[in-house]
Coordinates of C-alpha atoms (C1' of nucleotides) in Angstrom, one line a residue:
Chain A
X1 CA -13.2 -19.1 -31.1
X2 CA -12.7 -18.6 -27.5
X3 CA -10.0 -16.2 -26.4
X4 CA -9.5 -14.1 -29.5
X5 CA -11.4 -11.0 -30.5
X6 CA -10.2 -7.4 -30.6
X7 CA -7.2 -6.1 -32.3
X8 CA -7.0 -5.9 -36.1
X9 CA -6.2 -8.8 -38.4
X10 CA -7.5 -12.3 -37.5
X11 CA -4.1 -13.9 -37.9
X12 CA -2.7 -11.4 -35.4
X13 CA -5.4 -12.3 -32.9
X14 CA -4.5 -15.9 -33.3
X15 CA -0.8 -15.2 -33.0
X16 CA -1.5 -13.2 -29.9
X17 CA -3.6 -16.0 -28.4
X18 CA -0.8 -18.5 -29.1
X19 CA 1.8 -16.1 -27.7
X20 CA -0.3 -15.7 -24.6
X21 CA -0.7 -19.5 -24.3
X22 CA 3.1 -19.9 -24.5
X23 CA 3.7 -17.1 -22.0
X24 CA 1.1 -18.7 -19.6
X25 CA 3.1 -21.9 -19.6
X26 CA 0.4 -23.9 -21.5
X27 CA 3.1 -24.7 -24.0
X28 CA 6.5 -24.7 -22.2
X29 CA 9.8 -24.4 -24.1
X30 CA 10.5 -27.4 -26.2
X31 CA 6.9 -28.5 -26.2
X32 CA 5.1 -29.1 -29.4
X33 CA 2.4 -26.7 -30.5
X34 CA -0.9 -28.2 -31.6
X35 CA -0.8 -29.1 -35.3
X36 CA -2.2 -26.8 -37.9
X37 CA -5.3 -28.9 -38.1
X38 CA -5.9 -28.6 -34.4
X39 CA -5.3 -24.9 -34.4
X40 CA -7.8 -24.5 -37.2
X41 CA -10.3 -26.4 -35.1
X42 CA -9.5 -24.6 -31.9
X43 CA -9.7 -21.1 -33.3
X44 CA -12.2 -21.8 -36.1
X45 CA -10.1 -20.1 -38.8
X46 CA -8.8 -21.3 -42.1
X47 CA -5.4 -22.8 -42.7
X48 CA -3.8 -19.8 -44.3
X49 CA -4.8 -17.8 -41.3
X50 CA -3.2 -20.3 -38.9
X51 CA -0.1 -20.5 -41.0
X52 CA 0.1 -16.7 -41.1
X53 CA -0.1 -16.6 -37.4
X54 CA 2.5 -19.3 -37.0
X55 CA 4.8 -17.5 -39.5
X56 CA 4.5 -14.3 -37.5
X57 CA 5.5 -16.1 -34.3
X58 CA 8.3 -17.8 -36.1
X59 CA 9.7 -14.5 -37.3
X60 CA 9.7 -13.4 -33.7
X61 CA 11.9 -16.3 -32.9
X62 CA 9.3 -17.8 -30.6
X63 CA 8.6 -20.9 -32.6
X64 CA 10.6 -23.5 -34.5
X65 CA 8.8 -25.4 -37.2
X66 CA 10.0 -28.7 -38.4
X67 CA 8.6 -30.1 -41.6
X68 CA 6.9 -33.4 -41.0
X69 CA 7.0 -33.1 -37.2
X70 CA 5.3 -30.0 -36.0
X71 CA 5.9 -26.6 -34.4
X72 CA 7.9 -26.3 -31.2
X73 CA 8.2 -23.6 -28.6
X74 CA 11.7 -22.1 -28.7
X75 CA 12.5 -21.1 -25.2
X76 CA 13.9 -17.6 -24.7
X77 CA 17.1 -18.1 -26.6
X78 CA 19.9 -17.2 -24.3
X79 CA 23.3 -17.4 -25.8
X80 CA 25.3 -20.5 -25.0
X81 CA 28.8 -19.3 -25.5
X82 CA 30.4 -16.1 -24.3
X83 CA 33.2 -15.0 -26.5
X84 CA 35.6 -12.9 -24.5
X85 CA 37.0 -10.2 -26.7
X86 CA 39.7 -8.9 -24.3
X87 CA 43.3 -9.6 -24.9
X88 CA 45.8 -10.9 -22.3
X89 CA 49.5 -10.8 -22.5
X90 CA 51.7 -13.0 -20.3
X91 CA 55.2 -12.3 -18.9
X92 CA 56.8 -13.8 -22.0
X93 CA 55.0 -11.4 -24.2
X94 CA 52.7 -14.1 -25.7
X95 CA 49.1 -13.0 -26.3
X96 CA 46.0 -14.9 -25.5
X97 CA 42.8 -14.1 -27.4
X98 CA 40.1 -15.8 -25.3
X99 CA 38.7 -18.8 -27.0
X100 CA 42.0 -19.9 -28.7
X101 CA 41.8 -22.9 -26.5
X102 CA 38.2 -23.7 -27.2
X103 CA 37.9 -23.1 -30.9
X104 CA 38.9 -25.5 -33.5
X105 CA 39.4 -25.0 -37.2
X106 CA 37.3 -27.4 -39.2
X107 CA 38.9 -26.7 -42.5
X108 CA 42.1 -25.4 -43.7
X109 CA 42.1 -21.6 -43.5
X110 CA 41.4 -20.1 -46.9
X111 CA 44.3 -17.7 -47.8
X112 CA 44.1 -15.3 -50.6
X113 CA 45.1 -11.9 -51.9
X114 CA 42.6 -9.1 -52.2
X115 CA 42.4 -5.3 -52.1
X116 CA 40.9 -2.7 -49.8
X117 CA 37.4 -1.6 -50.8
X118 CA 35.2 1.3 -49.8
X119 CA 34.5 -0.3 -46.4
X120 CA 37.8 -1.8 -45.5
X121 CA 40.0 1.0 -46.9
X122 CA 38.9 3.6 -44.4
X123 CA 39.0 1.1 -41.6
X124 CA 42.6 0.4 -42.3
X125 CA 43.5 4.0 -43.0
X126 CA 44.3 3.1 -46.6
X127 CA 43.1 4.2 -50.0
X128 CA 41.0 1.9 -52.0
X129 CA 42.6 -0.9 -54.0
X130 CA 45.6 -1.3 -51.7
X131 CA 46.9 -4.9 -51.6
X132 CA 45.9 -7.2 -48.7
X133 CA 46.4 -10.7 -47.6
X134 CA 43.1 -12.3 -46.6
X135 CA 42.6 -15.3 -44.4
X136 CA 39.1 -16.9 -43.9
X137 CA 38.5 -19.4 -41.1
X138 CA 35.5 -21.4 -40.0
X139 CA 35.9 -22.1 -36.3
X140 CA 33.7 -24.4 -34.2
X141 CA 33.5 -24.5 -30.5
X142 CA 34.2 -28.0 -29.5
X143 CA 31.7 -28.2 -26.7
X144 CA 28.7 -26.3 -28.0
X145 CA 29.2 -26.7 -31.8
X146 CA 28.8 -22.9 -32.2
X147 CA 30.2 -21.8 -35.5
X148 CA 32.2 -18.7 -36.1
X149 CA 33.4 -17.1 -39.4
X150 CA 36.7 -15.3 -38.9
X151 CA 38.3 -13.1 -41.5
X152 CA 41.8 -11.5 -41.2
X153 CA 42.9 -8.8 -43.5
X154 CA 46.6 -7.9 -43.5
X155 CA 47.9 -4.9 -45.5
X156 CA 51.1 -5.6 -47.4
X157 CA 52.6 -2.7 -45.6
X158 CA 52.1 -4.5 -42.3
X159 CA 53.3 -7.8 -43.6
X160 CA 56.5 -6.5 -45.2
X161 CA 59.6 -7.4 -43.5
X162 CA 57.9 -9.8 -41.1
X163 CA 57.1 -13.5 -41.1
X164 CA 53.6 -12.5 -42.2
X165 CA 54.6 -12.0 -45.8
X166 CA 55.6 -15.7 -45.9
X167 CA 52.9 -17.0 -43.6
X168 CA 49.8 -14.8 -43.7
X169 CA 47.8 -17.7 -42.2
X170 CA 49.3 -17.2 -38.8
X171 CA 46.8 -17.2 -35.9
X172 CA 45.8 -13.7 -34.6
X173 CA 47.4 -14.2 -31.2
X174 CA 50.8 -15.0 -32.9
X175 CA 50.4 -12.1 -35.2
X176 CA 50.0 -9.8 -32.2
X177 CA 53.1 -11.3 -30.7
X178 CA 55.0 -10.8 -34.0
X179 CA 54.0 -7.2 -34.2
X180 CA 54.8 -6.6 -30.5
X181 CA 58.2 -8.2 -31.1
X182 CA 58.7 -5.8 -34.0
X183 CA 58.4 -2.9 -31.5
X184 CA 54.8 -2.1 -31.7
X185 CA 52.7 -1.3 -28.6
X186 CA 49.4 -2.7 -29.4
X187 CA 45.8 -1.7 -28.7
X188 CA 42.6 -2.5 -30.4
X189 CA 39.4 -0.8 -31.4
X190 CA 36.4 -2.9 -32.0
X191 CA 32.9 -2.2 -33.4
X192 CA 29.9 -4.5 -33.0
X193 CA 26.8 -4.7 -35.1
X194 CA 24.0 -7.1 -35.9
X195 CA 22.0 -7.7 -39.0
X196 CA 20.0 -10.5 -40.6
X197 CA 22.3 -13.0 -42.4
X198 CA 22.8 -13.3 -46.1
X199 CA 21.7 -16.6 -47.5
X200 CA 25.2 -18.0 -47.7
X201 CA 26.0 -16.9 -44.1
X202 CA 22.8 -18.7 -43.0
X203 CA 24.1 -22.0 -44.4
X204 CA 27.7 -21.8 -43.4
X205 CA 26.8 -20.8 -39.9
X206 CA 23.8 -23.1 -39.8
X207 CA 21.5 -20.4 -38.6
X208 CA 17.9 -21.0 -37.8
X209 CA 14.9 -18.8 -38.7
X210 CA 14.8 -15.3 -37.2
X211 CA 18.3 -15.6 -36.0
X212 CA 20.4 -12.4 -36.4
X213 CA 24.1 -12.4 -37.1
X214 CA 26.5 -10.8 -34.6
X215 CA 29.4 -9.1 -36.4
X216 CA 32.4 -7.6 -34.8
X217 CA 35.2 -5.7 -36.5
X218 CA 38.5 -5.4 -34.7
X219 CA 41.3 -3.0 -35.8
X220 CA 44.8 -3.6 -34.5
X221 CA 46.7 -0.4 -33.8
X222 CA 50.4 -0.2 -33.3
X223 CA 52.8 2.5 -32.6
X224 CA 52.6 3.8 -36.1
X225 CA 49.9 6.2 -37.0
X226 CA 47.9 3.9 -39.3
X227 CA 46.1 0.6 -38.3
X228 CA 47.9 -2.7 -38.8
X229 CA 45.4 -5.5 -39.1
X230 CA 41.6 -5.8 -39.7
X231 CA 39.7 -8.8 -38.3
X232 CA 36.0 -9.5 -38.8
X233 CA 34.2 -12.1 -36.7
X234 CA 30.7 -13.3 -37.6
X235 CA 28.6 -15.7 -35.5
X236 CA 25.0 -16.6 -34.6
X237 CA 23.4 -14.2 -32.1
X238 CA 21.4 -17.1 -30.8
X239 CA 24.4 -19.1 -29.8
X240 CA 27.0 -16.6 -28.8
X241 CA 27.4 -13.3 -27.0
X242 CA 30.5 -11.1 -26.8
X243 CA 32.2 -9.9 -23.6
X244 CA 34.3 -6.8 -23.1
X245 CA 36.2 -5.5 -20.1
X246 CA 36.3 -1.7 -19.7
X247 CA 38.6 0.3 -17.7
X248 CA 38.5 4.1 -17.3
X249 CA 40.4 5.9 -20.0
X250 CA 42.3 8.9 -18.8
X251 CA 42.5 10.4 -22.3
X252 CA 39.3 12.3 -22.9
X253 CA 37.4 10.9 -25.8
X254 CA 39.2 10.8 -29.1
X255 CA 36.8 8.5 -30.6
X256 CA 33.5 10.3 -31.1
X257 CA 32.9 8.9 -34.6
X258 CA 29.9 9.0 -36.8
X259 CA 29.5 7.4 -40.1
Chain B
X1 CA 8.8 -17.2 -66.9
X2 CA 12.2 -16.1 -68.1
X3 CA 15.1 -16.3 -65.8
X4 CA 13.8 -18.8 -63.2
X5 CA 14.0 -22.6 -63.2
X6 CA 16.0 -24.9 -61.0
X7 CA 16.2 -24.9 -57.3
X8 CA 13.2 -26.1 -55.3
X9 CA 10.1 -24.1 -54.5
X10 CA 8.7 -21.8 -57.1
X11 CA 8.5 -18.8 -54.7
X12 CA 12.2 -19.3 -53.9
X13 CA 13.0 -19.2 -57.6
X14 CA 11.1 -16.0 -57.9
X15 CA 12.7 -14.6 -54.8
X16 CA 16.1 -15.5 -56.2
X17 CA 15.3 -13.9 -59.5
X18 CA 14.3 -10.7 -57.8
X19 CA 17.3 -10.8 -55.5
X20 CA 19.5 -11.1 -58.6
X21 CA 17.7 -8.3 -60.3
X22 CA 18.4 -6.1 -57.3
X23 CA 22.0 -7.2 -57.1
X24 CA 22.4 -6.5 -60.8
X25 CA 21.3 -3.0 -60.3
X26 CA 18.0 -3.3 -62.2
X27 CA 16.3 -2.1 -59.0
X28 CA 18.7 0.2 -57.2
X29 CA 18.3 1.0 -53.5
X30 CA 15.2 3.1 -52.9
X31 CA 13.6 2.2 -56.2
X32 CA 10.2 0.7 -56.3
X33 CA 9.8 -3.0 -57.2
X34 CA 7.2 -3.9 -59.9
X35 CA 3.8 -4.2 -58.3
X36 CA 2.5 -7.7 -57.4
X37 CA 0.3 -7.7 -60.5
X38 CA 3.4 -7.0 -62.7
X39 CA 5.4 -9.6 -61.0
X40 CA 2.6 -12.1 -61.5
X41 CA 2.7 -11.2 -65.2
X42 CA 6.4 -11.2 -65.5
X43 CA 7.1 -14.6 -63.8
X44 CA 3.8 -16.2 -64.7
X45 CA 3.0 -17.3 -61.2
X46 CA 0.0 -16.8 -58.9
X47 CA -0.3 -14.1 -56.4
X48 CA 0.4 -16.2 -53.3
X49 CA 3.7 -17.2 -54.9
X50 CA 4.7 -13.7 -55.6
X51 CA 3.7 -12.6 -52.1
X52 CA 5.6 -15.5 -50.7
X53 CA 8.7 -14.5 -52.6
X54 CA 8.4 -10.9 -51.5
X55 CA 7.8 -11.9 -47.9
X56 CA 11.0 -13.9 -48.0
X57 CA 13.0 -11.0 -49.3
X58 CA 11.4 -8.8 -46.8
X59 CA 12.5 -11.1 -43.9
X60 CA 16.0 -10.9 -45.3
X61 CA 15.8 -7.1 -44.9
X62 CA 16.2 -6.6 -48.6
X63 CA 12.8 -5.0 -49.2
X64 CA 10.5 -2.6 -47.5
X65 CA 6.8 -2.9 -48.3
X66 CA 4.5 0.0 -47.8
X67 CA 0.8 -0.6 -47.9
X68 CA -0.9 1.3 -50.7
X69 CA 2.3 2.4 -52.3
X70 CA 4.5 -0.6 -53.2
X71 CA 7.7 -2.5 -52.4
X72 CA 11.0 -0.7 -52.3
X73 CA 14.6 -1.8 -52.3
X74 CA 16.2 -1.3 -49.0
X75 CA 19.9 -0.5 -49.6
X76 CA 22.5 -2.3 -47.5
X77 CA 21.7 -0.8 -44.1
X78 CA 24.9 0.3 -42.5
X79 CA 24.6 1.7 -39.0
X80 CA 24.3 5.4 -38.7
X81 CA 25.4 6.0 -35.1
X82 CA 28.5 4.6 -33.3
X83 CA 27.9 4.3 -29.6
X84 CA 31.3 4.4 -27.9
X85 CA 31.1 2.2 -24.8
X86 CA 34.4 3.2 -23.3
X87 CA 34.5 5.3 -20.2
X88 CA 36.7 8.4 -19.7
X89 CA 37.7 10.1 -16.5
X90 CA 39.0 13.6 -16.4
X91 CA 41.4 15.0 -13.8
X92 CA 38.6 16.1 -11.6
X93 CA 37.4 12.6 -11.3
X94 CA 34.3 13.2 -13.4
X95 CA 33.3 10.4 -15.8
X96 CA 32.2 10.7 -19.4
X97 CA 30.2 7.9 -21.0
X98 CA 30.4 8.7 -24.6
X99 CA 27.1 9.9 -26.0
X100 CA 26.2 11.8 -22.9
X101 CA 26.5 14.9 -25.1
X102 CA 24.4 13.6 -28.0
X103 CA 21.6 11.7 -26.4
X104 CA 18.5 13.4 -25.1
X105 CA 15.8 12.1 -22.8
X106 CA 12.5 12.4 -24.5
X107 CA 10.4 11.5 -21.5
X108 CA 10.9 11.7 -17.7
X109 CA 12.9 8.6 -16.7
X110 CA 10.6 6.0 -15.2
X111 CA 11.8 5.2 -11.6
X112 CA 10.5 2.2 -9.7
X113 CA 11.4 -0.5 -7.3
X114 CA 11.8 -4.1 -8.3
X115 CA 13.7 -7.2 -7.3
X116 CA 16.4 -9.4 -8.8
X117 CA 15.2 -12.3 -10.9
X118 CA 16.8 -15.4 -12.3
X119 CA 18.7 -13.4 -14.8
X120 CA 19.7 -10.2 -13.0
X121 CA 20.4 -11.9 -9.7
X122 CA 23.5 -13.8 -10.8
X123 CA 24.7 -10.8 -12.9
X124 CA 24.7 -8.7 -9.8
X125 CA 26.1 -11.5 -7.6
X126 CA 22.9 -11.5 -5.5
X127 CA 20.2 -14.0 -4.6
X128 CA 16.8 -13.7 -6.2
X129 CA 14.3 -11.3 -4.8
X130 CA 16.8 -8.8 -3.5
X131 CA 15.5 -5.2 -3.6
X132 CA 16.6 -2.9 -6.5
X133 CA 15.9 0.5 -7.8
X134 CA 15.0 0.5 -11.5
X135 CA 15.4 3.4 -13.9
X136 CA 14.1 3.2 -17.4
X137 CA 15.0 5.8 -20.0
X138 CA 14.1 6.4 -23.6
X139 CA 17.0 8.3 -25.3
X140 CA 17.0 9.8 -28.7
X141 CA 20.1 10.9 -30.7
X142 CA 19.4 14.5 -31.6
X143 CA 21.0 14.3 -35.1
X144 CA 19.9 10.9 -36.3
X145 CA 16.8 10.2 -34.4
X146 CA 18.1 6.9 -33.3
X147 CA 16.3 5.6 -30.2
X148 CA 17.8 3.8 -27.3
X149 CA 16.2 2.1 -24.3
X150 CA 18.3 2.3 -21.2
X151 CA 17.7 0.5 -18.0
X152 CA 19.7 1.0 -14.8
X153 CA 19.3 -1.5 -11.9
X154 CA 20.7 -0.4 -8.5
X155 CA 20.8 -2.8 -5.6
X156 CA 19.7 -1.3 -2.3
X157 CA 23.1 -2.4 -0.9
X158 CA 24.8 -0.2 -3.4
X159 CA 22.5 2.8 -2.9
X160 CA 22.7 2.7 0.9
X161 CA 24.5 5.5 2.5
X162 CA 24.9 7.4 -0.8
X163 CA 22.9 10.0 -2.6
X164 CA 21.4 7.2 -4.7
X165 CA 19.0 6.1 -2.1
X166 CA 17.4 9.5 -2.4
X167 CA 17.9 10.0 -6.1
X168 CA 18.1 6.7 -8.0
X169 CA 17.4 8.6 -11.2
X170 CA 20.9 10.0 -11.3
X171 CA 22.6 9.7 -14.7
X172 CA 25.1 6.8 -15.0
X173 CA 28.2 9.0 -15.4
X174 CA 27.3 10.8 -12.1
X175 CA 26.6 7.4 -10.4
X176 CA 30.1 6.4 -11.4
X177 CA 31.5 9.6 -10.0
X178 CA 29.5 9.1 -6.8
X179 CA 30.9 5.5 -6.4
X180 CA 34.4 6.6 -7.1
X181 CA 34.1 9.4 -4.5
X182 CA 33.0 6.7 -2.1
X183 CA 36.3 5.0 -2.5
X184 CA 35.6 2.5 -5.2
X185 CA 38.1 1.9 -8.0
X186 CA 35.7 1.2 -10.9
X187 CA 35.9 -1.2 -13.9
X188 CA 33.2 -2.6 -16.0
X189 CA 32.3 -5.8 -17.7
X190 CA 30.0 -5.8 -20.7
X191 CA 28.3 -8.4 -22.7
X192 CA 26.7 -7.9 -26.1
X193 CA 24.0 -9.9 -27.8
X194 CA 21.4 -9.5 -30.5
X195 CA 18.0 -11.0 -31.0
X196 CA 14.7 -10.2 -32.7
X197 CA 12.7 -7.6 -30.8
X198 CA 9.6 -8.3 -28.8
X199 CA 6.5 -6.6 -30.1
X200 CA 6.6 -3.8 -27.6
X201 CA 10.3 -3.2 -28.3
X202 CA 9.5 -2.9 -31.9
X203 CA 7.1 -0.1 -31.3
X204 CA 9.1 1.8 -28.7
X205 CA 12.2 1.7 -30.8
X206 CA 10.3 2.1 -34.0
X207 CA 12.0 -0.9 -35.6
X208 CA 11.3 -1.9 -39.2
X209 CA 10.9 -5.4 -40.5
X210 CA 13.7 -7.8 -40.1
X211 CA 15.7 -5.4 -37.9
X212 CA 17.4 -7.1 -35.0
X213 CA 17.9 -5.6 -31.6
X214 CA 21.3 -4.9 -30.2
X215 CA 21.4 -5.4 -26.5
X216 CA 24.4 -4.8 -24.2
X217 CA 24.6 -5.5 -20.5
X218 CA 27.1 -3.5 -18.4
X219 CA 28.1 -4.5 -14.9
X220 CA 29.9 -1.9 -12.8
X221 CA 32.5 -3.4 -10.5
X222 CA 34.0 -1.6 -7.5
X223 CA 36.6 -2.5 -4.9
X224 CA 34.2 -4.8 -3.1
X225 CA 33.8 -8.3 -4.3
X226 CA 30.3 -8.0 -5.6
X227 CA 29.0 -5.9 -8.6
X228 CA 27.5 -2.5 -7.9
X229 CA 25.3 -1.6 -10.8
X230 CA 23.6 -3.3 -13.7
X231 CA 22.8 -1.4 -16.9
X232 CA 21.0 -2.7 -20.0
X233 CA 21.0 -0.8 -23.3
X234 CA 18.8 -1.8 -26.2
X235 CA 18.8 -0.2 -29.6
X236 CA 18.2 -0.9 -33.3
X237 CA 20.9 -2.9 -35.0
X238 CA 20.0 -1.0 -38.2
X239 CA 20.7 2.4 -36.8
X240 CA 23.5 1.8 -34.3
X241 CA 26.7 0.0 -33.7
X242 CA 28.8 -0.3 -30.6
X243 CA 32.5 0.6 -30.2
X244 CA 35.0 -0.7 -27.7
X245 CA 38.6 0.0 -27.0
X246 CA 40.8 -2.9 -25.9
X247 CA 44.2 -2.8 -24.2
X248 CA 46.3 -5.8 -23.3
X249 CA 45.3 -7.2 -20.0
X250 CA 48.3 -8.4 -17.9
X251 CA 46.2 -10.7 -15.8
X252 CA 45.7 -14.0 -17.6
X253 CA 42.1 -14.7 -18.3
X254 CA 39.8 -14.8 -15.3
X255 CA 36.8 -14.5 -17.4
X256 CA 36.3 -17.7 -19.4
X257 CA 32.6 -18.0 -18.7
X258 CA 30.0 -20.2 -20.2
X259 CA 26.3 -20.1 -19.5
Chain C
dT1 C1' -9.0 29.2 -56.5
dG2 C1' -9.7 25.9 -53.0
dA3 C1' -11.9 21.9 -50.8
dC4 C1' -13.4 17.6 -51.3
dG5 C1' -15.2 13.4 -53.3
dT6 C1' -14.1 9.8 -56.4
dC7 C1' -11.3 6.5 -58.6
dA8 C1' -7.5 3.8 -59.8
dC9 C1' -3.7 1.7 -58.0
dT10 C1' -1.2 -0.5 -54.3
dC11 C1' -0.7 -4.1 -50.6
dG12 C1' -3.4 -6.7 -46.7
dT13 C1' -6.4 -10.3 -45.2
dA14 C1' -9.1 -14.4 -45.7
dC15 C1' -11.0 -18.6 -47.6
dT16 C1' -11.3 -23.0 -50.4
dA17 C1' -8.9 -26.6 -52.6
dA18 C1' -5.4 -29.8 -53.9
dC19 C1' -1.2 -32.0 -53.9
dG20 C1' 3.9 -32.6 -52.6
dA21 C1' 7.2 -33.9 -49.1
dG22 C1' 9.4 -35.2 -44.5
dT23 C1' 8.9 -38.2 -40.3
dG24 C1' 7.9 -41.9 -37.5
dA25 C1' 5.4 -46.0 -36.3
dT26 C1' 3.3 -50.1 -37.7
dG27 C1' 3.2 -54.4 -39.7
dA28 C1' 4.3 -57.7 -43.2
dC29 C1' 7.7 -60.1 -45.4
dT30 C1' 12.2 -62.5 -45.7
Chain D
dA1 C1' 14.9 -61.4 -35.7
dG2 C1' 15.8 -58.1 -39.1
dT3 C1' 14.5 -55.4 -43.1
dC4 C1' 11.7 -52.8 -45.6
dA5 C1' 7.2 -51.2 -47.6
dT6 C1' 3.2 -48.8 -46.2
dC7 C1' 0.4 -45.5 -43.9
dA8 C1' -1.0 -41.7 -41.1
dC9 C1' 0.4 -37.5 -39.6
dT10 C1' 2.9 -33.3 -40.0
dC11 C1' 4.1 -29.0 -42.5
dG12 C1' 5.3 -27.0 -47.5
dT13 C1' 3.8 -25.2 -51.9
dT14 C1' 0.7 -23.5 -55.3
dA15 C1' -3.5 -21.9 -57.4
dG16 C1' -7.7 -19.3 -57.6
dT17 C1' -10.8 -15.8 -55.7
dA18 C1' -12.8 -12.1 -53.1
dC19 C1' -12.9 -8.2 -50.6
dG20 C1' -10.8 -4.7 -47.2
dA21 C1' -7.8 -0.8 -46.7
dG22 C1' -4.1 2.8 -47.5
dT23 C1' -2.4 6.4 -51.0
dG24 C1' -2.3 9.7 -54.3
dA25 C1' -4.0 12.0 -58.4
dC26 C1' -7.6 13.8 -60.8
dG27 C1' -11.7 16.3 -61.6
dT28 C1' -15.8 18.4 -60.0
dC29 C1' -18.2 21.6 -57.4
dA30 C1' -18.7 25.6 -54.4

DNA sequence: TGACGTCACTCGTACTAACGAGTGATGACT
DNA sequence: AGTCATCACTCGTTAGTACGAGTGACGTCA
């Protein structure tokens, strides 16, 4: 072996050596790494050790391995799409949720009835087992092919007396307009988290290895004291980032929450 | 073997069987999994296969493995701390960035000089290689021990003529107050992304396996046409989530960006 | 009683070996 | 010329084996 020696496990040394080689530009983004056989030769280690090292780099998101072809350097994955989470309202009262123009539904939205659970109940200010409409959408950005899972949960209490009871599959921006027309002054609170995807999320969002999931939960508040709508958006952290616009809030913090 | 059979690789079948066992409550969160030797016995496979299966579940964030003790079920990790990213301003003009009361600096902030690069330049509306002050902080939430890395980048052009040129290590909320006092009307744009941590981020934030990093970038805008300050916040997606407050924006979207 | 060494148990690392499976190019056959 | 079988190369999976290293309990010895 040439450049490896000190720290701990052999495979970590090999991983570090490869990491350095990538950082030094020896293997630029997109370039193929030497094959396992060549790495075995170069570092004079066994195949399990090489595979262990490659696996480590893969879990760091540094490599992409394609069966039958080889390992490739995955350039610093910077998000491709910026999803603007601010909400605009034009003179006519119509709302624009950024992206409405860019995203396209690939399938019919899945509309169903469900109930609040231990998570969604508190978020909506409801007890558990309260009736909800649910709408699941799979959206795809037409230019970048970025996929987004979008779920809308509408309490019966919110839908009652509006068009929503008949057409829960209405698009969010129209729902906002509906609620505003019903006399609500709307504002939203949103939380953002990230986690590793579940197996089914990996497939439906077509996530690569070591790609976290970005998940944002938006609660629509109206003039009444309890929340009106719950929306959850899930997408690949590799492909998308979220954008917010913040203006100073004259009301001293009401929202110091802790779970 | 008992419950495993169909789909693809043996180790995936074993992983699925263990995943099901966890889901079924056979191994509740916090409980120890059978040892490797017992899993070998139970599923009648070799040790590499068992280890492969366990590694897969570990990378899903479902298991935590402790050397010398065993493997343990890691219950659905819901964030512990909510970081409110909205900004409040009281009558006296002082700003409150939520969390200021809860977070504590563990070390002296690291203050240095640096330059814009290909990423930070455009974000600040500057060319590359423009001079900046940099301030790095490691903050810890006193009640939950959640760690946060915070970086502030201040262009010389912003600091000039203000207290910042002398004291770049000023806290963000005070910087906002300073800029407001200098005649700026402030607003902020913020982007959120997630990715797997780099090795050094893993250690400084004490991240466990399969824990993504939440990273948010805040740009402070004033009355002038170019941005004033850049802040980057990094924390464990396992321990923290971000919160935003959204109000309808009368200006039709100016911010449809794409990188 | 207290300190410490030992031991049994756990996972971590490393090697050899063999075969399966995906990919792409080459070349023969129609 | 076009189609398709083959082959070489890549990574994927599995088995078997050995020893290193961290942890905690137990028992011995002072």
